mmCIF file of C-alpha atoms in Angstrom:
data_model
loop_
_atom_site.group_PDB
_atom_site.id
_atom_site.type_symbol
_atom_site.label_atom_id
_atom_site.label_comp_id
_atom_site.label_asym_id
_atom_site.label_seq_id
_atom_site.Cartn_x
_atom_site.Cartn_y
_atom_site.Cartn_z
ATOM 1 C CA MET A 69 -18.254 -5.866 -21.334
ATOM 2 C CA ALA A 70 -17.537 -3.690 -18.037
ATOM 3 C CA PRO A 71 -15.408 -0.657 -18.537
ATOM 4 C CA ARG A 72 -11.808 -0.872 -18.602
ATOM 5 C CA SER A 73 -11.287 1.293 -15.291
ATOM 6 C CA THR A 74 -13.969 -0.889 -13.502
ATOM 7 C CA LEU A 75 -12.232 -4.205 -14.268
ATOM 8 C CA ALA A 76 -8.608 -2.427 -13.295
ATOM 9 C CA ALA A 77 -10.067 -1.244 -10.112
ATOM 10 C CA VAL A 78 -11.490 -4.520 -9.097
ATOM 11 C CA ALA A 79 -7.953 -6.163 -9.589
ATOM 12 C CA LEU A 80 -6.225 -3.645 -7.588
ATOM 13 C CA ALA A 81 -8.657 -4.371 -4.871
ATOM 14 C CA ALA A 82 -7.631 -7.929 -4.866
ATOM 15 C CA ALA A 83 -4.027 -6.675 -5.153
ATOM 16 C CA LEU A 84 -4.500 -4.901 -2.037
ATOM 17 C CA VAL A 85 -2.738 -1.855 -3.849
ATOM 18 C CA CYS A 86 -4.512 1.306 -5.257
ATOM 19 C CA ALA A 87 -3.239 2.586 -8.353
ATOM 20 C CA ALA A 88 -4.060 6.230 -10.406
ATOM 21 C CA PRO A 89 -6.918 6.257 -12.422
ATOM 22 C CA LEU A 90 -6.315 5.321 -16.291
ATOM 23 C CA SER A 91 -5.851 8.000 -18.611
ATOM 24 C CA ALA A 92 -8.405 8.086 -21.733
ATOM 25 C CA SER A 93 -6.154 9.130 -24.617
ATOM 26 C CA ALA A 94 -2.385 9.213 -25.477
ATOM 27 C CA ALA A 95 -0.592 11.287 -28.056
ATOM 28 C CA ASP A 96 0.897 9.497 -30.961
ATOM 29 C CA ALA A 97 3.432 11.911 -32.223
ATOM 30 C CA GLN A 98 6.697 11.668 -30.837
ATOM 31 C CA HIS A 99 7.488 13.723 -27.799
ATOM 32 C CA SER A 100 10.604 15.402 -26.388
ATOM 33 C CA LEU A 101 11.023 14.538 -22.771
ATOM 34 C CA SER A 102 13.043 16.697 -20.229
ATOM 35 C CA ALA A 103 15.609 14.799 -18.618
ATOM 36 C CA PRO A 104 18.918 15.496 -16.827
ATOM 37 C CA GLN A 105 21.949 14.925 -18.594
ATOM 38 C CA GLU A 106 24.065 12.131 -17.766
ATOM 39 C CA HIS A 107 26.872 9.941 -19.205
ATOM 40 C CA GLN A 108 26.355 7.195 -21.703
ATOM 41 C CA HIS A 109 26.476 3.793 -19.627
ATOM 42 C CA SER A 110 29.055 1.304 -20.328
ATOM 43 C CA GLY A 111 28.034 -1.400 -22.699
ATOM 44 C CA GLY A 112 26.120 0.615 -25.033
ATOM 45 C CA HIS A 113 23.390 3.334 -25.523
ATOM 46 C CA THR A 114 20.443 2.849 -22.631
ATOM 47 C CA VAL A 115 16.932 2.898 -23.405
ATOM 48 C CA LEU A 116 14.055 2.898 -21.065
ATOM 49 C CA TRP A 117 10.931 1.065 -22.122
ATOM 50 C CA SER A 118 7.341 1.858 -20.523
ATOM 51 C CA THR A 119 3.743 1.527 -21.009
ATOM 52 C CA PRO A 120 1.775 4.360 -20.289
ATOM 53 C CA ASN A 121 -1.729 3.958 -18.920
ATOM 54 C CA SER A 122 -4.041 5.002 -21.603
ATOM 55 C CA ILE A 123 -4.695 3.828 -25.413
ATOM 56 C CA SER A 124 -4.199 5.262 -29.014
ATOM 57 C CA ALA A 125 -7.034 6.015 -31.705
ATOM 58 C CA ASP A 126 -7.044 2.270 -32.647
ATOM 59 C CA ASP A 127 -7.508 0.897 -28.612
ATOM 60 C CA ASN A 128 -3.869 -0.191 -28.582
ATOM 61 C CA THR A 129 -1.748 -0.013 -25.815
ATOM 62 C CA GLN A 130 1.576 1.325 -26.638
ATOM 63 C CA LEU A 131 5.210 0.640 -25.621
ATOM 64 C CA VAL A 132 7.162 4.067 -25.545
ATOM 65 C CA GLY A 133 10.894 3.934 -25.556
ATOM 66 C CA VAL A 134 12.549 6.887 -23.859
ATOM 67 C CA ASP A 135 16.603 7.740 -24.402
ATOM 68 C CA PRO A 136 17.466 8.989 -20.770
ATOM 69 C CA LEU A 137 20.451 10.700 -21.719
ATOM 70 C CA THR A 138 18.763 13.188 -24.096
ATOM 71 C CA GLY A 139 15.102 12.940 -22.964
ATOM 72 C CA LYS A 140 13.762 12.490 -26.482
ATOM 73 C CA GLU A 141 11.137 9.471 -27.176
ATOM 74 C CA VAL A 142 12.964 7.139 -29.736
ATOM 75 C CA ALA A 143 9.813 4.700 -30.147
ATOM 76 C CA ARG A 144 6.285 4.266 -29.557
ATOM 77 C CA PHE A 145 4.078 1.345 -31.283
ATOM 78 C CA GLY A 146 1.247 -0.888 -30.325
ATOM 79 C CA ILE A 147 1.609 -3.964 -28.394
ATOM 80 C CA GLY A 148 -1.966 -5.180 -28.278
ATOM 81 C CA LYS A 149 -5.671 -3.862 -27.888
ATOM 82 C CA GLU A 150 -6.623 -2.302 -24.157
ATOM 83 C CA ALA A 151 -3.928 -4.566 -22.923
ATOM 84 C CA GLU A 152 -2.820 -2.511 -19.976
ATOM 85 C CA THR A 153 0.858 -4.163 -19.109
ATOM 86 C CA TRP A 154 2.025 -4.446 -15.445
ATOM 87 C CA SER A 155 5.129 -6.242 -16.190
ATOM 88 C CA ILE A 156 7.805 -6.739 -18.829
ATOM 89 C CA ALA A 157 10.985 -9.239 -18.902
ATOM 90 C CA LEU A 158 13.706 -9.190 -21.267
ATOM 91 C CA SER A 159 15.486 -11.775 -23.200
ATOM 92 C CA LYS A 160 19.161 -12.368 -22.336
ATOM 93 C CA ASP A 161 20.266 -10.585 -25.737
ATOM 94 C CA GLN A 162 17.831 -7.981 -24.849
ATOM 95 C CA HIS A 163 16.172 -8.105 -28.240
ATOM 96 C CA THR A 164 12.754 -9.480 -27.014
ATOM 97 C CA ALA A 165 10.313 -8.361 -24.495
ATOM 98 C CA TYR A 166 7.608 -10.186 -22.913
ATOM 99 C CA LEU A 167 4.843 -7.974 -21.537
ATOM 100 C CA ALA A 168 2.419 -9.326 -18.993
ATOM 101 C CA ASN A 169 -0.905 -7.554 -19.985
ATOM 102 C CA HIS A 170 -3.370 -7.411 -16.891
ATOM 103 C CA TYR A 171 -6.606 -6.076 -18.503
ATOM 104 C CA SER A 172 -6.268 -8.286 -22.036
ATOM 105 C CA GLY A 173 -4.947 -11.235 -20.245
ATOM 106 C CA THR A 174 -2.310 -12.112 -22.735
ATOM 107 C CA LEU A 175 1.518 -12.212 -23.069
ATOM 108 C CA SER A 176 2.552 -9.913 -25.855
ATOM 109 C CA VAL A 177 5.968 -10.927 -27.494
ATOM 110 C CA VAL A 178 7.554 -7.797 -28.834
ATOM 111 C CA ASP A 179 10.588 -7.282 -31.221
ATOM 112 C CA LEU A 180 12.646 -4.175 -29.508
ATOM 113 C CA ALA A 181 15.082 -3.849 -32.350
ATOM 114 C CA GLY A 182 12.314 -4.035 -35.095
ATOM 115 C CA ARG A 183 9.828 -1.838 -33.094
ATOM 116 C CA LYS A 184 6.925 -4.255 -33.491
ATOM 117 C CA LEU A 185 4.952 -6.659 -31.921
ATOM 118 C CA ILE A 186 5.718 -10.391 -32.757
ATOM 119 C CA LYS A 187 2.274 -12.037 -31.296
ATOM 120 C CA GLU A 188 0.020 -12.042 -28.447
ATOM 121 C CA ILE A 189 -0.401 -15.086 -26.619
ATOM 122 C CA PRO A 190 -3.676 -15.528 -24.809
ATOM 123 C CA LEU A 191 -3.528 -16.750 -21.526
ATOM 124 C CA GLY A 192 -7.314 -16.953 -20.219
ATOM 125 C CA VAL A 193 -6.732 -15.157 -17.222
ATOM 126 C CA ASP A 194 -5.195 -11.414 -16.223
ATOM 127 C CA ALA A 195 -1.523 -11.222 -16.220
ATOM 128 C CA ASP A 196 0.292 -9.549 -13.388
ATOM 129 C CA TYR A 197 4.097 -10.258 -13.560
ATOM 130 C CA VAL A 198 6.219 -12.500 -15.769
ATOM 131 C CA ALA A 199 9.547 -14.204 -15.330
ATOM 132 C CA LEU A 200 11.499 -16.446 -17.767
ATOM 133 C CA SER A 201 13.362 -19.623 -17.586
ATOM 134 C CA PRO A 202 16.875 -19.366 -17.832
ATOM 135 C CA ASP A 203 17.099 -20.709 -21.271
ATOM 136 C CA GLY A 204 14.513 -18.328 -22.322
ATOM 137 C CA THR A 205 12.080 -21.058 -23.558
ATOM 138 C CA THR A 206 9.188 -20.816 -20.895
ATOM 139 C CA ALA A 207 7.640 -17.793 -19.490
ATOM 140 C CA TYR A 208 5.686 -18.090 -15.763
ATOM 141 C CA VAL A 209 2.926 -15.576 -15.499
ATOM 142 C CA THR A 210 1.272 -15.103 -12.254
ATOM 143 C CA SER A 211 -2.658 -13.822 -11.939
ATOM 144 C CA MET A 212 -3.853 -12.589 -8.419
ATOM 145 C CA VAL A 213 -7.181 -12.216 -9.291
ATOM 146 C CA SER A 214 -7.233 -15.891 -10.419
ATOM 147 C CA GLU A 215 -4.732 -17.169 -7.714
ATOM 148 C CA SER A 216 -2.806 -18.917 -10.534
ATOM 149 C CA LEU A 217 0.479 -19.665 -12.405
ATOM 150 C CA SER A 218 0.518 -19.813 -16.250
ATOM 151 C CA VAL A 219 3.419 -21.811 -17.438
ATOM 152 C CA VAL A 220 3.606 -20.735 -21.310
ATOM 153 C CA ASP A 221 5.764 -22.422 -23.853
ATOM 154 C CA LEU A 222 7.197 -19.544 -25.615
ATOM 155 C CA THR A 223 8.695 -21.645 -29.101
ATOM 156 C CA ALA A 224 4.980 -22.839 -29.687
ATOM 157 C CA GLY A 225 3.490 -19.553 -28.531
ATOM 158 C CA LYS A 226 0.946 -21.294 -26.341
ATOM 159 C CA VAL A 227 -0.030 -21.704 -22.638
ATOM 160 C CA VAL A 228 1.115 -25.550 -21.422
ATOM 161 C CA THR A 229 -0.663 -25.555 -18.190
ATOM 162 C CA THR A 230 -2.064 -22.891 -15.632
ATOM 163 C CA LEU A 231 -1.656 -24.022 -11.897
ATOM 164 C CA SER A 232 -3.789 -23.160 -9.293
ATOM 165 C CA LEU A 233 -2.020 -21.175 -6.483
ATOM 166 C CA GLY A 234 -4.737 -21.388 -3.732
ATOM 167 C CA ALA A 235 -4.248 -17.451 -2.675
ATOM 168 C CA PRO A 236 -3.034 -14.462 -4.623
ATOM 169 C CA ALA A 237 0.286 -14.460 -5.724
ATOM 170 C CA GLU A 238 1.993 -12.079 -8.057
ATOM 171 C CA GLY A 239 6.010 -12.213 -7.350
ATOM 172 C CA VAL A 240 7.826 -15.011 -9.107
ATOM 173 C CA ALA A 241 11.477 -15.887 -9.195
ATOM 174 C CA ILE A 242 13.051 -18.677 -11.418
ATOM 175 C CA SER A 243 15.994 -20.570 -10.031
ATOM 176 C CA ARG A 244 19.314 -20.685 -12.156
ATOM 177 C CA ASP A 245 18.722 -24.066 -13.090
ATOM 178 C CA GLY A 246 15.271 -23.606 -14.075
ATOM 179 C CA LYS A 247 14.186 -26.234 -11.975
ATOM 180 C CA SER A 248 12.323 -24.260 -9.226
ATOM 181 C CA ALA A 249 9.988 -21.449 -8.902
ATOM 182 C CA TYR A 250 9.651 -19.079 -6.027
ATOM 183 C CA LEU A 251 5.987 -17.658 -5.373
ATOM 184 C CA GLY A 252 5.035 -14.697 -3.276
ATOM 185 C CA ILE A 253 2.003 -15.803 -1.787
ATOM 186 C CA TYR A 254 1.527 -12.368 -0.327
ATOM 187 C CA SER A 255 -2.053 -13.329 1.489
ATOM 188 C CA ARG A 256 -0.794 -15.583 3.432
ATOM 189 C CA ASP A 257 2.608 -14.476 4.602
ATOM 190 C CA ARG A 258 4.787 -16.817 2.736
ATOM 191 C CA ILE A 259 6.883 -17.916 -0.201
ATOM 192 C CA ASP A 260 6.424 -21.335 -1.802
ATOM 193 C CA ARG A 261 8.920 -23.327 -3.486
ATOM 194 C CA MET A 262 7.576 -25.101 -6.230
ATOM 195 C CA ASP A 263 9.124 -27.985 -8.326
ATOM 196 C CA LEU A 264 8.825 -27.165 -12.036
ATOM 197 C CA SER A 265 8.756 -30.681 -13.297
ATOM 198 C CA SER A 266 5.909 -31.850 -10.911
ATOM 199 C CA TYR A 267 4.665 -28.399 -9.975
ATOM 200 C CA LYS A 268 4.702 -29.625 -6.132
ATOM 201 C CA VAL A 269 5.202 -27.220 -3.657
ATOM 202 C CA THR A 270 8.484 -28.325 -1.986
ATOM 203 C CA ALA A 271 8.943 -25.842 0.664
ATOM 204 C CA SER A 272 7.696 -22.753 2.373
ATOM 205 C CA TYR A 273 9.480 -19.556 3.391
ATOM 206 C CA THR A 274 8.027 -17.450 6.281
ATOM 207 C CA GLY A 275 8.776 -14.661 8.304
ATOM 208 C CA GLY A 276 7.956 -11.290 5.901
ATOM 209 C CA LYS A 277 4.216 -10.013 6.051
ATOM 210 C CA ALA A 278 2.869 -9.832 2.650
ATOM 211 C CA PRO A 279 5.795 -10.902 0.208
ATOM 212 C CA ARG A 280 5.183 -9.044 -2.944
ATOM 213 C CA ARG A 281 8.392 -9.412 -5.222
ATOM 214 C CA VAL A 282 10.751 -12.132 -4.894
ATOM 215 C CA LEU A 283 14.287 -12.156 -5.854
ATOM 216 C CA LEU A 284 17.053 -14.371 -5.817
ATOM 217 C CA SER A 285 20.812 -13.412 -5.510
ATOM 218 C CA PRO A 286 23.170 -14.131 -8.451
ATOM 219 C CA ASP A 287 24.794 -17.135 -6.801
ATOM 220 C CA GLY A 288 21.070 -18.593 -6.165
ATOM 221 C CA LYS A 289 21.888 -18.801 -2.252
ATOM 222 C CA THR A 290 19.660 -16.013 -0.903
ATOM 223 C CA LEU A 291 15.940 -15.220 -1.723
ATOM 224 C CA TYR A 292 14.855 -11.248 -0.891
ATOM 225 C CA SER A 293 11.322 -10.538 -0.638
ATOM 226 C CA THR A 294 9.633 -6.932 -0.218
ATOM 227 C CA ASP A 295 7.169 -7.296 2.544
ATOM 228 C CA TYR A 296 4.177 -5.206 1.755
ATOM 229 C CA TYR A 297 2.307 -4.639 5.098
ATOM 230 C CA GLY A 298 5.591 -5.460 7.303
ATOM 231 C CA GLY A 299 7.964 -2.639 6.029
ATOM 232 C CA THR A 300 10.665 -4.602 5.542
ATOM 233 C CA VAL A 301 12.917 -6.658 2.972
ATOM 234 C CA SER A 302 13.515 -10.022 3.839
ATOM 235 C CA ALA A 303 16.549 -12.374 3.016
ATOM 236 C CA TYR A 304 15.907 -16.122 3.186
ATOM 237 C CA GLN A 305 18.550 -18.856 2.642
ATOM 238 C CA VAL A 306 17.638 -20.849 -0.299
ATOM 239 C CA ASP A 307 19.023 -23.955 1.086
ATOM 240 C CA ASN A 308 17.580 -23.643 4.386
ATOM 241 C CA PRO A 309 13.570 -22.878 4.498
ATOM 242 C CA ALA A 310 12.933 -23.105 8.376
ATOM 243 C CA ALA A 311 15.986 -20.572 8.921
ATOM 244 C CA LYS A 312 14.412 -17.091 10.342
ATOM 245 C CA PRO A 313 15.046 -14.617 7.277
ATOM 246 C CA GLU A 314 17.221 -11.467 7.991
ATOM 247 C CA GLN A 315 15.409 -8.187 7.916
ATOM 248 C CA VAL A 316 15.792 -4.725 7.182
ATOM 249 C CA ASN A 317 13.270 -2.237 7.574
ATOM 250 C CA VAL A 318 12.616 0.155 4.445
ATOM 251 C CA GLY A 319 9.979 2.983 3.687
ATOM 252 C CA GLY A 320 6.304 2.378 3.613
ATOM 253 C CA GLN A 321 4.720 -0.500 1.438
ATOM 254 C CA PRO A 322 7.743 -1.931 -0.107
ATOM 255 C CA TYR A 323 6.541 -3.418 -3.551
ATOM 256 C CA GLN A 324 8.700 -3.353 -6.815
ATOM 257 C CA ALA A 325 12.235 -3.969 -6.541
ATOM 258 C CA GLN A 326 15.301 -4.786 -8.370
ATOM 259 C CA LEU A 327 18.961 -6.133 -7.637
ATOM 260 C CA SER A 328 22.097 -4.789 -8.842
ATOM 261 C CA GLN A 329 23.966 -7.140 -11.450
ATOM 262 C CA ASP A 330 26.811 -8.140 -8.924
ATOM 263 C CA GLY A 331 23.856 -8.693 -6.112
ATOM 264 C CA ARG A 332 25.126 -6.351 -3.709
ATOM 265 C CA LYS A 333 22.392 -3.775 -3.822
ATOM 266 C CA LEU A 334 18.705 -4.003 -3.605
ATOM 267 C CA TYR A 335 16.369 -1.020 -4.868
ATOM 268 C CA VAL A 336 13.062 -0.931 -3.587
ATOM 269 C CA ALA A 337 10.095 1.300 -4.466
ATOM 270 C CA ASP A 338 8.298 2.008 -1.132
ATOM 271 C CA THR A 339 4.524 2.829 -2.522
ATOM 272 C CA ALA A 340 3.497 4.726 0.759
ATOM 273 C CA GLY A 341 6.666 6.288 1.258
ATOM 274 C CA SER A 342 7.378 8.794 -1.282
ATOM 275 C CA SER A 343 11.039 7.245 -1.464
ATOM 276 C CA VAL A 344 13.031 4.473 -3.136
ATOM 277 C CA SER A 345 15.281 2.340 -0.429
ATOM 278 C CA VAL A 346 18.794 1.122 -1.263
ATOM 279 C CA VAL A 347 19.550 -1.923 0.712
ATOM 280 C CA ASP A 348 22.929 -3.174 1.322
ATOM 281 C CA THR A 349 22.583 -7.077 0.984
ATOM 282 C CA ARG A 350 25.935 -7.755 2.362
ATOM 283 C CA ASN A 351 25.153 -6.212 5.722
ATOM 284 C CA MET A 352 20.940 -5.709 5.277
ATOM 285 C CA THR A 353 21.119 -1.992 6.143
ATOM 286 C CA ALA A 354 19.022 0.571 4.073
ATOM 287 C CA ARG A 355 19.258 4.149 3.063
ATOM 288 C CA ARG A 356 16.269 5.952 1.553
ATOM 289 C CA ILE A 357 16.077 8.609 -1.171
ATOM 290 C CA THR A 358 13.042 10.830 -1.359
ATOM 291 C CA VAL A 359 11.291 10.764 -4.877
ATOM 292 C CA PRO A 360 7.928 12.043 -6.078
ATOM 293 C CA ASP A 361 4.990 9.800 -4.845
ATOM 294 C CA GLY A 362 4.715 7.136 -7.366
ATOM 295 C CA PHE A 363 3.619 3.625 -7.998
ATOM 296 C CA GLY A 364 5.773 1.382 -10.663
ATOM 297 C CA GLU A 365 8.638 -0.934 -11.473
ATOM 298 C CA VAL A 366 12.333 0.117 -10.948
ATOM 299 C CA ALA A 367 15.209 -0.224 -13.151
ATOM 300 C CA ALA A 368 18.899 0.457 -12.700
ATOM 301 C CA THR A 369 21.823 1.171 -15.014
ATOM 302 C CA PRO A 370 24.447 -1.726 -14.845
ATOM 303 C CA ASP A 371 27.043 0.884 -13.612
ATOM 304 C CA GLY A 372 24.901 1.321 -10.491
ATOM 305 C CA LYS A 373 24.833 5.209 -11.042
ATOM 306 C CA GLN A 374 21.502 6.120 -12.087
ATOM 307 C CA LEU A 375 17.664 4.494 -10.833
ATOM 308 C CA PHE A 376 14.323 5.112 -12.549
ATOM 309 C CA GLU A 377 11.335 4.591 -11.611
ATOM 310 C CA ALA A 378 8.001 4.540 -13.204
ATOM 311 C CA GLN A 379 5.571 7.025 -11.686
ATOM 312 C CA ASN A 380 2.209 5.778 -12.050
ATOM 313 C CA ASN A 381 0.370 8.113 -9.917
ATOM 314 C CA GLN A 382 2.171 11.044 -11.289
ATOM 315 C CA GLY A 383 2.966 10.641 -14.879
ATOM 316 C CA GLY A 384 6.627 10.281 -16.273
ATOM 317 C CA ILE A 385 9.644 8.325 -15.138
ATOM 318 C CA ALA A 386 11.640 9.725 -12.316
ATOM 319 C CA VAL A 387 15.469 9.897 -12.452
ATOM 320 C CA ILE A 388 17.498 8.928 -9.276
ATOM 321 C CA ASP A 389 21.437 9.791 -8.800
ATOM 322 C CA LEU A 390 22.492 6.876 -6.719
ATOM 323 C CA ARG A 391 25.913 8.264 -5.991
ATOM 324 C CA HIS A 392 24.596 11.537 -4.701
ATOM 325 C CA GLY A 393 21.215 9.778 -3.081
ATOM 326 C CA LYS A 394 18.915 11.928 -4.715
ATOM 327 C CA ALA A 395 16.346 12.518 -7.456
ATOM 328 C CA THR A 396 17.419 14.641 -10.099
ATOM 329 C CA GLY A 397 14.239 14.883 -12.713
ATOM 330 C CA THR A 398 11.464 13.315 -14.130
ATOM 331 C CA LEU A 399 11.055 12.205 -17.798
ATOM 332 C CA ASP A 400 7.938 14.472 -18.606
ATOM 333 C CA GLY A 401 4.720 13.066 -18.266
ATOM 334 C CA THR A 402 3.225 14.360 -21.318
ATOM 335 C CA GLY A 403 3.727 11.191 -23.506
ATOM 336 C CA LEU A 404 3.843 8.849 -20.553
ATOM 337 C CA PRO A 405 0.636 9.254 -18.468
ATOM 338 C CA GLY A 406 0.506 6.618 -15.520
ATOM 339 C CA PRO A 407 3.041 4.269 -16.376
ATOM 340 C CA THR A 408 3.874 1.114 -14.199
ATOM 341 C CA ALA A 409 5.851 -1.371 -16.061
ATOM 342 C CA LEU A 410 9.242 -0.320 -16.932
ATOM 343 C CA ALA A 411 12.435 -2.026 -18.478
ATOM 344 C CA LEU A 412 15.920 -0.721 -19.330
ATOM 345 C CA THR A 413 18.168 -2.004 -22.392
ATOM 346 C CA THR A 414 21.876 -1.622 -23.075
ATOM 347 C CA ARG A 415 22.929 -2.576 -26.386
#
């Protein structure tokens, strides 16, 4: 088998993105991470979950939980052999995490409360991004290298079908009724809407250049994309695919993104701009916040006061104060070398 770093480099070239080299090892002991003190967020205790680009002595990729209030590591356990996780999706109750593992080509199912791996579902292709159906019974996993979408029955724990998309795609969003998937076909500058009963493309949205992440507004009426080579965020009318999207300029090569719970803000990681852009979706304006150079997922607290970004290039997790528009610190990268995937639970 080719070295892990070589295969990762090939996949990243296909994705048209350059990431940092993989670290060779990770400490298994608990780490104390330096973090700015912040209030405990409404709705319960907050934990950041991330996967460092390193492996333990038994070749496991590890899922690490960090308390951003105290800066201390609260969990660390294996989630699969040399998995290299690129995306994490959470169940509605936040008890279960589903990890798309790029290198091992598996979907890991993790019990967050029990701090353990439940199962690994083999996909047969590399895994890049995972989205869940509204009822939590199905996972949809994209593969850029294989140019495919895997449909996974989470109850049975197996792949139902793997669909050829005909071009590299990564971002996928599922409609509120679970009937449609929206796929960012970034190499073709379009977003395809797929009927999930027939697996046929029923419409395409164009206007943004190289859509990487796609997100639906809470009411399901607006479709957003981060346009990697356009330097913009596009907003499409879901019911009118032919309409030209509204657009706003953000930082260089916008990629990872998350909507606030009320849908009024879209937080975008500008991978070439050393910044995070905060888009006001009501009037499509944006402000930029300078952060250390990074390449990874973003996660906002439910109260909209803090944003976190996994710093794959730097190591650790950047902490951003959204009220004052500035980065306030980094959860130290000693125990988190090169994290990419990121998820936040509040219980």
